[in-house]
C-alpha cells in the first residue's frame, strides 16, 4: 500500500467515513489476482486525486467490514460521499472507467441523493408496515 492510500479497519472505518466527504474504498485480498491487477490503477488514481481519500479494506484481515457491506466478490470498489454509499461494483476497473466513475461521483448533487435515499427508506418502511 502506498502513502496515497489508507488502510481501513473496523477501528478506523467509521471515523474515516465521517471525517471525509468523499472516500473510495477498495475491498481486496492478498490472494486475489484481479485485486493485484487493479492495485496499480487504484494507486495511480489516488495520486491523481489528492483531494479524495483512497482507502483499502483487506477482506481477509477485516471480515466484519466485508460482511457489513455484503461484499460477495473482490475486488469491489465502493464510493462513499457524505456518509452515503453512492457507488459499489465488483470487478477490476480499467483506468479510464475508474476516472469516469470518480468524475461522475464528483458531480453528484448530494442533496438530491439524500432526498432519494430518504424516499426509498420511507417506501420500505411503508411496505414493511403494510405487510
CSV table of N, CA, C and O in Angstrom, one decimal:
chain,number,residue,atom,x,y,z
A,1,UNK,N,0.8,-1.2,0.0
A,1,UNK,CA,0.0,0.0,0.0
A,1,UNK,C,0.9,1.2,0.0
A,1,UNK,O,1.8,1.3,0.8
A,2,UNK,N,0.5,2.2,-0.8
A,2,UNK,CA,1.4,3.4,-0.9
A,2,UNK,C,0.9,4.4,0.1
A,2,UNK,O,-0.1,4.3,0.7
A,3,UNK,N,1.6,5.5,0.2
A,3,UNK,CA,1.2,6.6,1.1
A,3,UNK,C,-0.1,7.3,0.6
A,3,UNK,O,-0.7,8.1,1.3
A,4,UNK,N,-0.4,7.1,-0.7
A,4,UNK,CA,-1.6,7.7,-1.2
A,4,UNK,C,-2.9,7.0,-0.8
A,4,UNK,O,-4.0,7.5,-0.9
A,5,UNK,N,-2.8,5.8,-0.2
A,5,UNK,CA,-4.0,5.1,0.2
A,5,UNK,C,-3.9,4.8,1.7
A,5,UNK,O,-2.8,4.7,2.3
A,6,UNK,N,-5.1,4.6,2.3
A,6,UNK,CA,-5.2,4.4,3.8
A,6,UNK,C,-5.8,3.0,4.0
A,6,UNK,O,-6.7,2.6,3.3
A,7,UNK,N,-5.2,2.3,4.9
A,7,UNK,CA,-5.8,1.0,5.3
A,7,UNK,C,-6.9,1.2,6.2
A,7,UNK,O,-6.8,1.8,7.3
A,8,UNK,N,-8.1,0.7,5.9
A,8,UNK,CA,-9.2,0.8,6.7
A,8,UNK,C,-9.4,-0.5,7.5
A,8,UNK,O,-9.2,-1.6,7.0
A,9,UNK,N,-9.7,-0.3,8.8
A,9,UNK,CA,-10.0,-1.4,9.7
A,9,UNK,C,-11.3,-1.1,10.4
A,9,UNK,O,-11.9,0.0,10.3
A,10,UNK,N,-11.8,-2.1,11.1
A,10,UNK,CA,-13.1,-1.8,11.9
A,10,UNK,C,-12.9,-0.7,12.9
A,10,UNK,O,-13.8,-0.1,13.3
A,11,UNK,N,-11.6,-0.5,13.3
A,11,UNK,CA,-11.3,0.5,14.3
A,11,UNK,C,-11.3,2.0,13.7
A,11,UNK,O,-11.7,2.9,14.4
A,12,UNK,N,-11.0,2.1,12.5
A,12,UNK,CA,-10.9,3.5,11.9
A,12,UNK,C,-11.9,3.8,10.8
A,12,UNK,O,-12.0,4.9,10.3
A,13,UNK,N,-12.7,2.8,10.4
A,13,UNK,CA,-13.6,2.9,9.3
A,13,UNK,C,-14.6,4.0,9.5
A,13,UNK,O,-14.7,5.0,8.7
A,14,UNK,N,-15.4,4.0,10.6
A,14,UNK,CA,-16.4,5.0,10.9
A,14,UNK,C,-15.9,6.4,10.9
A,14,UNK,O,-16.4,7.3,10.3
A,15,UNK,N,-14.8,6.5,11.6
A,15,UNK,CA,-14.1,7.8,11.8
A,15,UNK,C,-13.7,8.4,10.4
A,15,UNK,O,-13.9,9.5,10.1
A,16,UNK,N,-13.1,7.5,9.6
A,16,UNK,CA,-12.6,7.9,8.2
A,16,UNK,C,-13.8,8.4,7.4
A,16,UNK,O,-13.7,9.4,6.7
A,17,UNK,N,-14.9,7.6,7.4
A,17,UNK,CA,-16.0,8.0,6.5
A,17,UNK,C,-16.8,9.2,7.1
A,17,UNK,O,-17.3,10.0,6.3
A,18,UNK,N,-16.8,9.4,8.4
A,18,UNK,CA,-17.4,10.5,9.0
A,18,UNK,C,-16.6,11.8,8.8
A,18,UNK,O,-17.2,12.9,8.5
A,19,UNK,N,-15.3,11.7,8.9
A,19,UNK,CA,-14.4,12.9,8.8
A,19,UNK,C,-14.1,13.3,7.3
A,19,UNK,O,-13.6,14.4,7.1
A,20,UNK,N,-14.5,12.5,6.4
A,20,UNK,CA,-14.1,12.8,5.0
A,20,UNK,C,-15.4,12.8,4.1
A,20,UNK,O,-16.1,11.8,4.2
A,21,UNK,N,-15.6,13.8,3.3
A,21,UNK,CA,-16.8,13.9,2.5
A,21,UNK,C,-16.8,12.9,1.2
A,21,UNK,O,-17.8,12.7,0.7
A,22,UNK,N,-15.6,12.4,0.9
A,22,UNK,CA,-15.5,11.6,-0.4
A,22,UNK,C,-14.5,10.5,-0.1
A,22,UNK,O,-13.3,10.8,-0.1
A,23,UNK,N,-14.9,9.3,0.0
A,23,UNK,CA,-14.0,8.2,0.3
A,23,UNK,C,-14.2,7.1,-0.7
A,23,UNK,O,-15.3,6.6,-0.9
A,24,UNK,N,-13.1,6.7,-1.4
A,24,UNK,CA,-13.2,5.5,-2.2
A,24,UNK,C,-12.6,4.3,-1.5
A,24,UNK,O,-11.6,4.5,-0.8
A,25,UNK,N,-13.3,3.2,-1.6
A,25,UNK,CA,-12.8,2.0,-0.8
A,25,UNK,C,-12.7,0.8,-1.7
A,25,UNK,O,-13.6,0.5,-2.5
A,26,UNK,N,-11.5,0.3,-1.7
A,26,UNK,CA,-11.1,-0.9,-2.5
A,26,UNK,C,-11.1,-2.1,-1.5
A,26,UNK,O,-10.3,-2.2,-0.7
A,27,UNK,N,-12.1,-3.0,-1.7
A,27,UNK,CA,-12.2,-4.3,-0.9
A,27,UNK,C,-11.4,-5.3,-1.7
A,27,UNK,O,-11.6,-5.5,-2.9
A,28,UNK,N,-10.3,-5.8,-1.1
A,28,UNK,CA,-9.4,-6.7,-1.8
A,28,UNK,C,-8.9,-7.8,-0.8
A,28,UNK,O,-9.2,-7.8,0.4
A,29,UNK,N,-8.1,-8.7,-1.4
A,29,UNK,CA,-7.3,-9.7,-0.6
A,29,UNK,C,-6.0,-10.0,-1.3
A,29,UNK,O,-5.9,-9.9,-2.5
A,30,UNK,N,-5.1,-10.4,-0.5
A,30,UNK,CA,-3.7,-10.7,-1.0
A,30,UNK,C,-3.7,-11.8,-2.1
A,30,UNK,O,-2.9,-11.7,-3.0
A,31,UNK,N,-4.5,-12.8,-1.9
A,31,UNK,CA,-4.5,-14.0,-2.8
A,31,UNK,C,-5.3,-13.7,-4.1
A,31,UNK,O,-5.3,-14.5,-5.0
A,32,UNK,N,-5.9,-12.6,-4.3
A,32,UNK,CA,-6.8,-12.3,-5.4
A,32,UNK,C,-6.0,-11.7,-6.6
A,32,UNK,O,-5.5,-10.5,-6.5
A,33,UNK,N,-6.0,-12.4,-7.7
A,33,UNK,CA,-5.3,-12.0,-8.9
A,33,UNK,C,-5.8,-10.7,-9.4
A,33,UNK,O,-5.1,-9.7,-9.7
A,34,UNK,N,-7.1,-10.6,-9.7
A,34,UNK,CA,-7.7,-9.3,-10.2
A,34,UNK,C,-7.4,-8.1,-9.2
A,34,UNK,O,-7.3,-7.0,-9.7
A,35,UNK,N,-7.4,-8.4,-7.9
A,35,UNK,CA,-7.1,-7.3,-7.0
A,35,UNK,C,-5.7,-6.8,-7.2
A,35,UNK,O,-5.5,-5.6,-7.2
A,36,UNK,N,-4.8,-7.7,-7.5
A,36,UNK,CA,-3.4,-7.3,-7.7
A,36,UNK,C,-3.3,-6.5,-9.0
A,36,UNK,O,-2.5,-5.6,-9.1
A,37,UNK,N,-4.1,-6.9,-10.0
A,37,UNK,CA,-4.1,-6.1,-11.3
A,37,UNK,C,-4.7,-4.7,-11.1
A,37,UNK,O,-4.2,-3.8,-11.7
A,38,UNK,N,-5.7,-4.6,-10.2
A,38,UNK,CA,-6.4,-3.3,-10.0
A,38,UNK,C,-5.6,-2.4,-9.2
A,38,UNK,O,-5.7,-1.2,-9.3
A,39,UNK,N,-4.7,-2.9,-8.3
A,39,UNK,CA,-4.0,-2.1,-7.3
A,39,UNK,C,-3.2,-0.9,-7.9
A,39,UNK,O,-3.3,0.2,-7.5
A,40,UNK,N,-2.4,-1.2,-9.0
A,40,UNK,CA,-1.7,0.0,-9.6
A,40,UNK,C,-2.6,1.0,-10.2
A,40,UNK,O,-2.3,2.2,-10.2
A,41,UNK,N,-3.7,0.6,-10.7
A,41,UNK,CA,-4.7,1.5,-11.3
A,41,UNK,C,-5.3,2.4,-10.2
A,41,UNK,O,-5.4,3.6,-10.3
A,42,UNK,N,-5.6,1.8,-9.1
A,42,UNK,CA,-6.2,2.5,-7.9
A,42,UNK,C,-5.1,3.4,-7.3
A,42,UNK,O,-5.5,4.6,-7.0
A,43,UNK,N,-3.9,3.0,-7.2
A,43,UNK,CA,-2.8,3.8,-6.7
A,43,UNK,C,-2.6,5.1,-7.6
A,43,UNK,O,-2.5,6.2,-7.1
A,44,UNK,N,-2.6,4.9,-8.9
A,44,UNK,CA,-2.5,6.0,-9.8
A,44,UNK,C,-3.6,7.0,-9.7
A,44,UNK,O,-3.4,8.2,-9.7
A,45,UNK,N,-4.8,6.5,-9.5
A,45,UNK,CA,-6.0,7.4,-9.3
A,45,UNK,C,-5.9,8.1,-8.0
A,45,UNK,O,-6.2,9.3,-7.9
A,46,UNK,N,-5.3,7.5,-7.0
A,46,UNK,CA,-5.2,8.1,-5.7
A,46,UNK,C,-4.2,9.3,-5.8
A,46,UNK,O,-4.4,10.4,-5.3
A,47,UNK,N,-3.1,9.1,-6.5
A,47,UNK,CA,-2.1,10.1,-6.7
A,47,UNK,C,-2.6,11.2,-7.6
A,47,UNK,O,-2.3,12.4,-7.4
A,48,UNK,N,-3.5,10.9,-8.5
A,48,UNK,CA,-4.1,12.0,-9.4
A,48,UNK,C,-5.2,12.8,-8.7
A,48,UNK,O,-5.6,13.8,-9.2
A,49,UNK,N,-5.8,12.3,-7.6
A,49,UNK,CA,-6.9,12.9,-6.9
A,49,UNK,C,-6.5,13.1,-5.4
A,49,UNK,O,-7.2,12.5,-4.6
A,50,UNK,N,-5.5,13.9,-5.1
A,50,UNK,CA,-5.1,14.0,-3.7
A,50,UNK,C,-6.1,14.6,-2.8
A,50,UNK,O,-6.0,14.5,-1.6
A,51,UNK,N,-7.2,15.2,-3.3
A,51,UNK,CA,-8.2,15.8,-2.5
A,51,UNK,C,-9.2,14.8,-2.0
A,51,UNK,O,-10.1,15.1,-1.2
A,52,UNK,N,-9.2,13.5,-2.5
A,52,UNK,CA,-10.1,12.5,-2.1
A,52,UNK,C,-9.3,11.5,-1.2
A,52,UNK,O,-8.1,11.4,-1.3
A,53,UNK,N,-10.1,10.7,-0.4
A,53,UNK,CA,-9.5,9.7,0.4
A,53,UNK,C,-9.6,8.4,-0.3
A,53,UNK,O,-10.8,8.0,-0.6
A,54,UNK,N,-8.5,7.7,-0.6
A,54,UNK,CA,-8.5,6.4,-1.2
A,54,UNK,C,-8.1,5.4,-0.1
A,54,UNK,O,-7.1,5.6,0.5
A,55,UNK,N,-9.0,4.5,0.1
A,55,UNK,CA,-8.8,3.5,1.2
A,55,UNK,C,-8.9,2.1,0.7
A,55,UNK,O,-9.5,1.9,-0.3
A,56,UNK,N,-8.3,1.2,1.5
A,56,UNK,CA,-8.3,-0.2,1.1
A,56,UNK,C,-8.8,-1.0,2.3
A,56,UNK,O,-8.4,-0.7,3.4
A,57,UNK,N,-9.6,-2.0,2.1
A,57,UNK,CA,-10.0,-3.0,3.1
A,57,UNK,C,-9.6,-4.4,2.7
A,57,UNK,O,-10.0,-4.9,1.7
A,58,UNK,N,-8.7,-4.9,3.5
A,58,UNK,CA,-8.2,-6.3,3.3
A,58,UNK,C,-9.3,-7.2,3.8
A,58,UNK,O,-9.5,-7.3,5.1
A,59,UNK,N,-10.1,-7.9,3.0
A,59,UNK,CA,-11.2,-8.6,3.4
A,59,UNK,C,-10.8,-9.8,4.2
A,59,UNK,O,-11.6,-10.4,5.0
A,60,UNK,N,-9.6,-10.3,4.1
A,60,UNK,CA,-9.1,-11.4,5.0
A,60,UNK,C,-8.8,-10.9,6.4
A,60,UNK,O,-9.2,-11.6,7.4
A,61,UNK,N,-8.3,-9.7,6.5
A,61,UNK,CA,-7.9,-9.2,7.8
A,61,UNK,C,-9.2,-8.5,8.5
A,61,UNK,O,-9.2,-8.4,9.7
A,62,UNK,N,-10.1,-8.1,7.7
A,62,UNK,CA,-11.3,-7.3,8.2
A,62,UNK,C,-12.6,-8.0,7.7
A,62,UNK,O,-13.4,-7.4,7.0
A,63,UNK,N,-12.8,-9.2,8.1
A,63,UNK,CA,-14.0,-9.9,7.6
A,63,UNK,C,-15.3,-9.3,8.0
A,63,UNK,O,-16.3,-9.3,7.3
A,64,UNK,N,-15.3,-8.6,9.2
A,64,UNK,CA,-16.5,-7.9,9.7
A,64,UNK,C,-16.9,-6.8,8.7
A,64,UNK,O,-18.1,-6.6,8.4
A,65,UNK,N,-15.9,-6.0,8.2
A,65,UNK,CA,-16.3,-5.0,7.3
A,65,UNK,C,-16.8,-5.5,5.9
A,65,UNK,O,-17.8,-5.0,5.4
A,66,UNK,N,-16.1,-6.6,5.5
A,66,UNK,CA,-16.6,-7.2,4.2
A,66,UNK,C,-18.0,-7.7,4.4
A,66,UNK,O,-18.9,-7.5,3.5
A,67,UNK,N,-18.3,-8.3,5.5
A,67,UNK,CA,-19.7,-8.8,5.8
A,67,UNK,C,-20.7,-7.7,5.9
A,67,UNK,O,-21.8,-7.7,5.4
A,68,UNK,N,-20.3,-6.6,6.6
A,68,UNK,CA,-21.2,-5.5,6.9
A,68,UNK,C,-21.6,-4.8,5.5
A,68,UNK,O,-22.8,-4.3,5.4
A,69,UNK,N,-20.8,-4.9,4.5
A,69,UNK,CA,-21.1,-4.3,3.2
A,69,UNK,C,-21.5,-5.3,2.2
A,69,UNK,O,-21.6,-5.1,1.0
A,70,UNK,N,-21.7,-6.6,2.7
A,70,UNK,CA,-22.2,-7.7,1.8
A,70,UNK,C,-21.3,-7.8,0.6
A,70,UNK,O,-21.8,-8.0,-0.5
A,71,UNK,N,-20.0,-7.8,0.8
A,71,UNK,CA,-19.1,-8.0,-0.3
A,71,UNK,C,-19.1,-9.4,-0.7
A,71,UNK,O,-18.7,-10.3,0.1
A,72,UNK,N,-19.5,-9.7,-1.9
A,72,UNK,CA,-19.6,-11.1,-2.4
A,72,UNK,C,-18.4,-11.5,-3.3
A,72,UNK,O,-18.1,-12.7,-3.3
A,73,UNK,N,-17.8,-10.5,-4.0
A,73,UNK,CA,-16.6,-10.8,-4.8
A,73,UNK,C,-15.7,-9.7,-4.7
A,73,UNK,O,-16.1,-8.5,-4.4
A,74,UNK,N,-14.4,-10.0,-4.9
A,74,UNK,CA,-13.4,-8.9,-4.9
A,74,UNK,C,-12.6,-8.9,-6.2
A,74,UNK,O,-12.5,-10.0,-6.8
A,75,UNK,N,-12.0,-7.8,-6.5
A,75,UNK,CA,-12.1,-6.5,-5.9
A,75,UNK,C,-13.5,-5.9,-6.0
A,75,UNK,O,-14.2,-6.2,-7.0
A,76,UNK,N,-13.9,-5.2,-5.0
A,76,UNK,CA,-15.1,-4.4,-5.1
A,76,UNK,C,-14.7,-3.0,-4.8
A,76,UNK,O,-14.1,-2.7,-3.8
A,77,UNK,N,-15.2,-2.0,-5.6
A,77,UNK,CA,-14.9,-0.6,-5.4
A,77,UNK,C,-16.2,0.0,-4.8
A,77,UNK,O,-17.3,-0.2,-5.4
A,78,UNK,N,-16.1,0.8,-3.8
A,78,UNK,CA,-17.2,1.5,-3.2
A,78,UNK,C,-16.8,2.9,-3.0
A,78,UNK,O,-15.7,3.2,-2.7
A,79,UNK,N,-17.8,3.8,-3.3
A,79,UNK,CA,-17.6,5.2,-3.1
A,79,UNK,C,-18.6,5.7,-2.1
A,79,UNK,O,-19.8,5.5,-2.3
A,80,UNK,N,-18.1,6.4,-1.1
A,80,UNK,CA,-19.0,7.0,-0.1
A,80,UNK,C,-18.8,8.5,-0.1
A,80,UNK,O,-17.7,9.0,0.1
A,81,UNK,N,-19.9,9.2,-0.3
A,81,UNK,CA,-19.9,10.6,-0.3
A,81,UNK,C,-20.9,11.1,0.8
A,81,UNK,O,-22.0,10.6,0.9
A,82,UNK,N,-20.4,11.9,1.7
A,82,UNK,CA,-21.2,12.5,2.8
A,82,UNK,C,-21.9,11.3,3.5
A,82,UNK,O,-23.1,11.4,3.8
A,83,UNK,N,-21.2,10.3,3.8
A,83,UNK,CA,-21.6,9.1,4.6
A,83,UNK,C,-22.7,8.3,3.8
A,83,UNK,O,-23.4,7.6,4.5
A,84,UNK,N,-22.9,8.5,2.5
A,84,UNK,CA,-23.8,7.7,1.7
A,84,UNK,C,-23.1,7.0,0.7
A,84,UNK,O,-22.3,7.5,-0.1
A,85,UNK,N,-23.3,5.6,0.6
A,85,UNK,CA,-22.6,4.8,-0.5
A,85,UNK,C,-23.3,5.2,-1.8
A,85,UNK,O,-24.5,4.9,-1.9
A,86,UNK,N,-22.6,5.8,-2.7
A,86,UNK,CA,-23.2,6.2,-4.0
A,86,UNK,C,-22.8,5.3,-5.1
A,86,UNK,O,-23.3,5.4,-6.2
A,87,UNK,N,-21.8,4.4,-4.9
A,87,UNK,CA,-21.4,3.5,-5.9
A,87,UNK,C,-20.8,2.3,-5.3
A,87,UNK,O,-20.0,2.4,-4.3
A,88,UNK,N,-21.1,1.1,-5.8
A,88,UNK,CA,-20.5,-0.1,-5.4
A,88,UNK,C,-20.5,-1.1,-6.5
A,88,UNK,O,-21.6,-1.4,-7.0
A,89,UNK,N,-19.4,-1.6,-6.9
A,89,UNK,CA,-19.3,-2.5,-8.1
A,89,UNK,C,-18.1,-3.4,-7.9
A,89,UNK,O,-17.0,-3.0,-7.7
A,90,UNK,N,-18.4,-4.7,-8.1
A,90,UNK,CA,-17.3,-5.7,-8.1
A,90,UNK,C,-16.6,-5.7,-9.4
A,90,UNK,O,-17.1,-5.3,-10.4
A,91,UNK,N,-15.3,-6.1,-9.4
A,91,UNK,CA,-14.5,-6.2,-10.6
A,91,UNK,C,-13.4,-5.1,-10.7
A,91,UNK,O,-13.6,-4.0,-10.1
A,92,UNK,N,-12.4,-5.5,-11.3
A,92,UNK,CA,-11.2,-4.6,-11.5
A,92,UNK,C,-11.5,-3.6,-12.7
A,92,UNK,O,-11.7,-4.0,-13.8
A,93,UNK,N,-11.7,-2.3,-12.3
A,93,UNK,CA,-12.0,-1.3,-13.4
A,93,UNK,C,-10.7,-0.9,-14.1
A,93,UNK,O,-9.7,-0.8,-13.5
A,94,UNK,N,-10.8,-0.8,-15.4
A,94,UNK,CA,-9.7,-0.2,-16.2
A,94,UNK,C,-9.5,1.3,-15.8
A,94,UNK,O,-10.5,1.9,-15.3
A,95,UNK,N,-8.4,1.8,-16.0
A,95,UNK,CA,-8.0,3.2,-15.6
A,95,UNK,C,-9.1,4.2,-16.1
A,95,UNK,O,-9.6,5.1,-15.3
A,96,UNK,N,-9.5,4.2,-17.4
A,96,UNK,CA,-10.4,5.1,-17.9
A,96,UNK,C,-11.8,5.0,-17.2
A,96,UNK,O,-12.4,6.0,-16.9
A,97,UNK,N,-12.2,3.8,-16.9
A,97,UNK,CA,-13.5,3.6,-16.2
A,97,UNK,C,-13.5,4.1,-14.8
A,97,UNK,O,-14.4,4.8,-14.4
A,98,UNK,N,-12.3,3.9,-14.1
A,98,UNK,CA,-12.2,4.4,-12.8
A,98,UNK,C,-12.2,6.0,-12.8
A,98,UNK,O,-12.9,6.6,-12.0
A,99,UNK,N,-11.5,6.6,-13.7
A,99,UNK,CA,-11.5,8.0,-13.8
A,99,UNK,C,-12.9,8.5,-14.1
A,99,UNK,O,-13.3,9.5,-13.5
A,100,UNK,N,-13.7,7.8,-14.9
A,100,UNK,CA,-15.0,8.2,-15.3
A,100,UNK,C,-15.9,8.1,-14.0
A,100,UNK,O,-16.7,9.0,-13.8
A,101,UNK,N,-15.8,7.0,-13.3
A,101,UNK,CA,-16.6,6.8,-12.1
A,101,UNK,C,-16.4,7.9,-11.1
A,101,UNK,O,-17.3,8.5,-10.5
A,102,UNK,N,-15.1,8.3,-10.9
A,102,UNK,CA,-14.7,9.3,-9.9
A,102,UNK,C,-15.3,10.6,-10.4
A,102,UNK,O,-15.9,11.4,-9.6
A,103,UNK,N,-15.3,10.9,-11.7
A,103,UNK,CA,-15.8,12.2,-12.2
A,103,UNK,C,-17.3,12.2,-12.0
A,103,UNK,O,-17.9,13.3,-11.6
A,104,UNK,N,-18.0,11.1,-12.3
A,104,UNK,CA,-19.5,11.1,-12.1
A,104,UNK,C,-19.8,11.3,-10.6
A,104,UNK,O,-20.8,12.0,-10.2
A,105,UNK,N,-19.1,10.6,-9.7
A,105,UNK,CA,-19.3,10.8,-8.3
A,105,UNK,C,-19.1,12.2,-7.8
A,105,UNK,O,-19.8,12.7,-6.9
A,106,UNK,N,-18.1,12.9,-8.4
A,106,UNK,CA,-17.8,14.3,-8.0
A,106,UNK,C,-19.0,15.2,-8.4
A,106,UNK,O,-19.3,16.1,-7.7
A,107,UNK,N,-19.7,14.8,-9.5
A,107,UNK,CA,-20.7,15.7,-10.0
A,107,UNK,C,-22.1,15.5,-9.3
A,107,UNK,O,-23.0,16.2,-9.5
A,108,UNK,N,-22.2,14.4,-8.5
A,108,UNK,CA,-23.5,14.1,-7.9
A,108,UNK,C,-24.0,15.3,-7.0
A,108,UNK,O,-23.2,15.9,-6.3
A,109,UNK,N,-25.3,15.6,-7.1
A,109,UNK,CA,-25.9,16.5,-6.2
A,109,UNK,C,-26.3,15.7,-5.0
A,109,UNK,O,-27.3,15.0,-5.0
A,110,UNK,N,-25.5,15.9,-3.9
A,110,UNK,CA,-25.7,15.1,-2.7
A,110,UNK,C,-27.1,15.4,-2.0
A,110,UNK,O,-27.6,14.5,-1.4
A,111,UNK,N,-27.6,16.6,-2.2
A,111,UNK,CA,-28.9,16.9,-1.6
A,111,UNK,C,-30.0,16.1,-2.3
A,111,UNK,O,-30.8,15.5,-1.7
A,112,UNK,N,-29.8,15.9,-3.6
A,112,UNK,CA,-30.8,15.0,-4.4
A,112,UNK,C,-30.6,13.6,-4.0
A,112,UNK,O,-31.5,12.9,-3.8
A,113,UNK,N,-29.3,13.1,-3.8
A,113,UNK,CA,-29.1,11.8,-3.4
A,113,UNK,C,-29.7,11.5,-2.1
A,113,UNK,O,-30.4,10.5,-1.9
A,114,UNK,N,-29.5,12.4,-1.1
A,114,UNK,CA,-30.1,12.2,0.2
A,114,UNK,C,-31.6,12.2,0.2
A,114,UNK,O,-32.3,11.4,0.9
A,115,UNK,N,-32.2,13.0,-0.7
A,115,UNK,CA,-33.7,13.0,-0.9
A,115,UNK,C,-34.1,11.7,-1.4
A,115,UNK,O,-35.1,11.1,-0.9
A,116,UNK,N,-33.4,11.1,-2.4
A,116,UNK,CA,-33.8,9.8,-2.9
A,116,UNK,C,-33.7,8.7,-1.9
A,116,UNK,O,-34.5,7.8,-1.8
A,117,UNK,N,-32.6,8.8,-1.1
A,117,UNK,CA,-32.4,7.7,-0.1
A,117,UNK,C,-33.5,7.8,0.9
A,117,UNK,O,-34.1,6.8,1.3
A,118,UNK,N,-33.9,9.0,1.3
A,118,UNK,CA,-35.0,9.2,2.3
A,118,UNK,C,-36.3,8.7,1.8
A,118,UNK,O,-37.1,8.0,2.5
A,119,UNK,N,-36.5,8.9,0.5
A,119,UNK,CA,-37.8,8.5,-0.2
A,119,UNK,C,-37.8,6.9,-0.2
A,119,UNK,O,-38.8,6.3,0.1
A,120,UNK,N,-36.7,6.3,-0.6
A,120,UNK,CA,-36.6,4.9,-0.6
A,120,UNK,C,-36.8,4.2,0.8
A,120,UNK,O,-37.5,3.3,0.9
A,121,UNK,N,-36.2,4.9,1.8
A,121,UNK,CA,-36.4,4.4,3.1
A,121,UNK,C,-37.8,4.5,3.6
A,121,UNK,O,-38.4,3.6,4.2
A,122,UNK,N,-38.5,5.6,3.2
A,122,UNK,CA,-39.9,5.8,3.6
A,122,UNK,C,-40.8,4.8,2.9
A,122,UNK,O,-41.7,4.2,3.5
A,123,UNK,N,-40.5,4.4,1.7
A,123,UNK,CA,-41.3,3.4,0.9
A,123,UNK,C,-41.1,2.1,1.6
A,123,UNK,O,-42.0,1.3,1.7
A,124,UNK,N,-39.8,1.7,1.9
A,124,UNK,CA,-39.6,0.4,2.6
A,124,UNK,C,-40.3,0.3,3.9
A,124,UNK,O,-40.8,-0.7,4.2
A,125,UNK,N,-40.3,1.4,4.7
A,125,UNK,CA,-41.0,1.4,6.0
A,125,UNK,C,-42.5,1.2,5.8
A,125,UNK,O,-43.1,0.5,6.5
A,126,UNK,N,-43.0,1.9,4.8
A,126,UNK,CA,-44.5,1.8,4.5
A,126,UNK,C,-44.8,0.4,4.0
A,126,UNK,O,-45.8,-0.2,4.5
A,127,UNK,N,-44.0,-0.2,3.2
A,127,UNK,CA,-44.2,-1.6,2.8
A,127,UNK,C,-44.1,-2.6,4.0
A,127,UNK,O,-44.9,-3.5,4.1
A,128,UNK,N,-43.2,-2.4,4.8
A,128,UNK,CA,-43.0,-3.2,6.0
A,128,UNK,C,-44.2,-3.1,6.9
A,128,UNK,O,-44.6,-4.2,7.5
A,129,UNK,N,-44.7,-2.0,7.1
A,129,UNK,CA,-45.9,-1.8,7.9
A,129,UNK,C,-47.2,-2.3,7.3
A,129,UNK,O,-48.1,-2.8,8.0
A,130,UNK,N,-47.2,-2.4,6.0
A,130,UNK,CA,-48.4,-2.8,5.3
A,130,UNK,C,-48.5,-4.3,5.2
A,130,UNK,O,-49.5,-4.9,4.8
A,131,UNK,N,-47.4,-5.0,5.4
A,131,UNK,CA,-47.3,-6.5,5.3
A,131,UNK,C,-48.0,-7.2,6.5
A,131,UNK,O,-48.1,-6.7,7.6
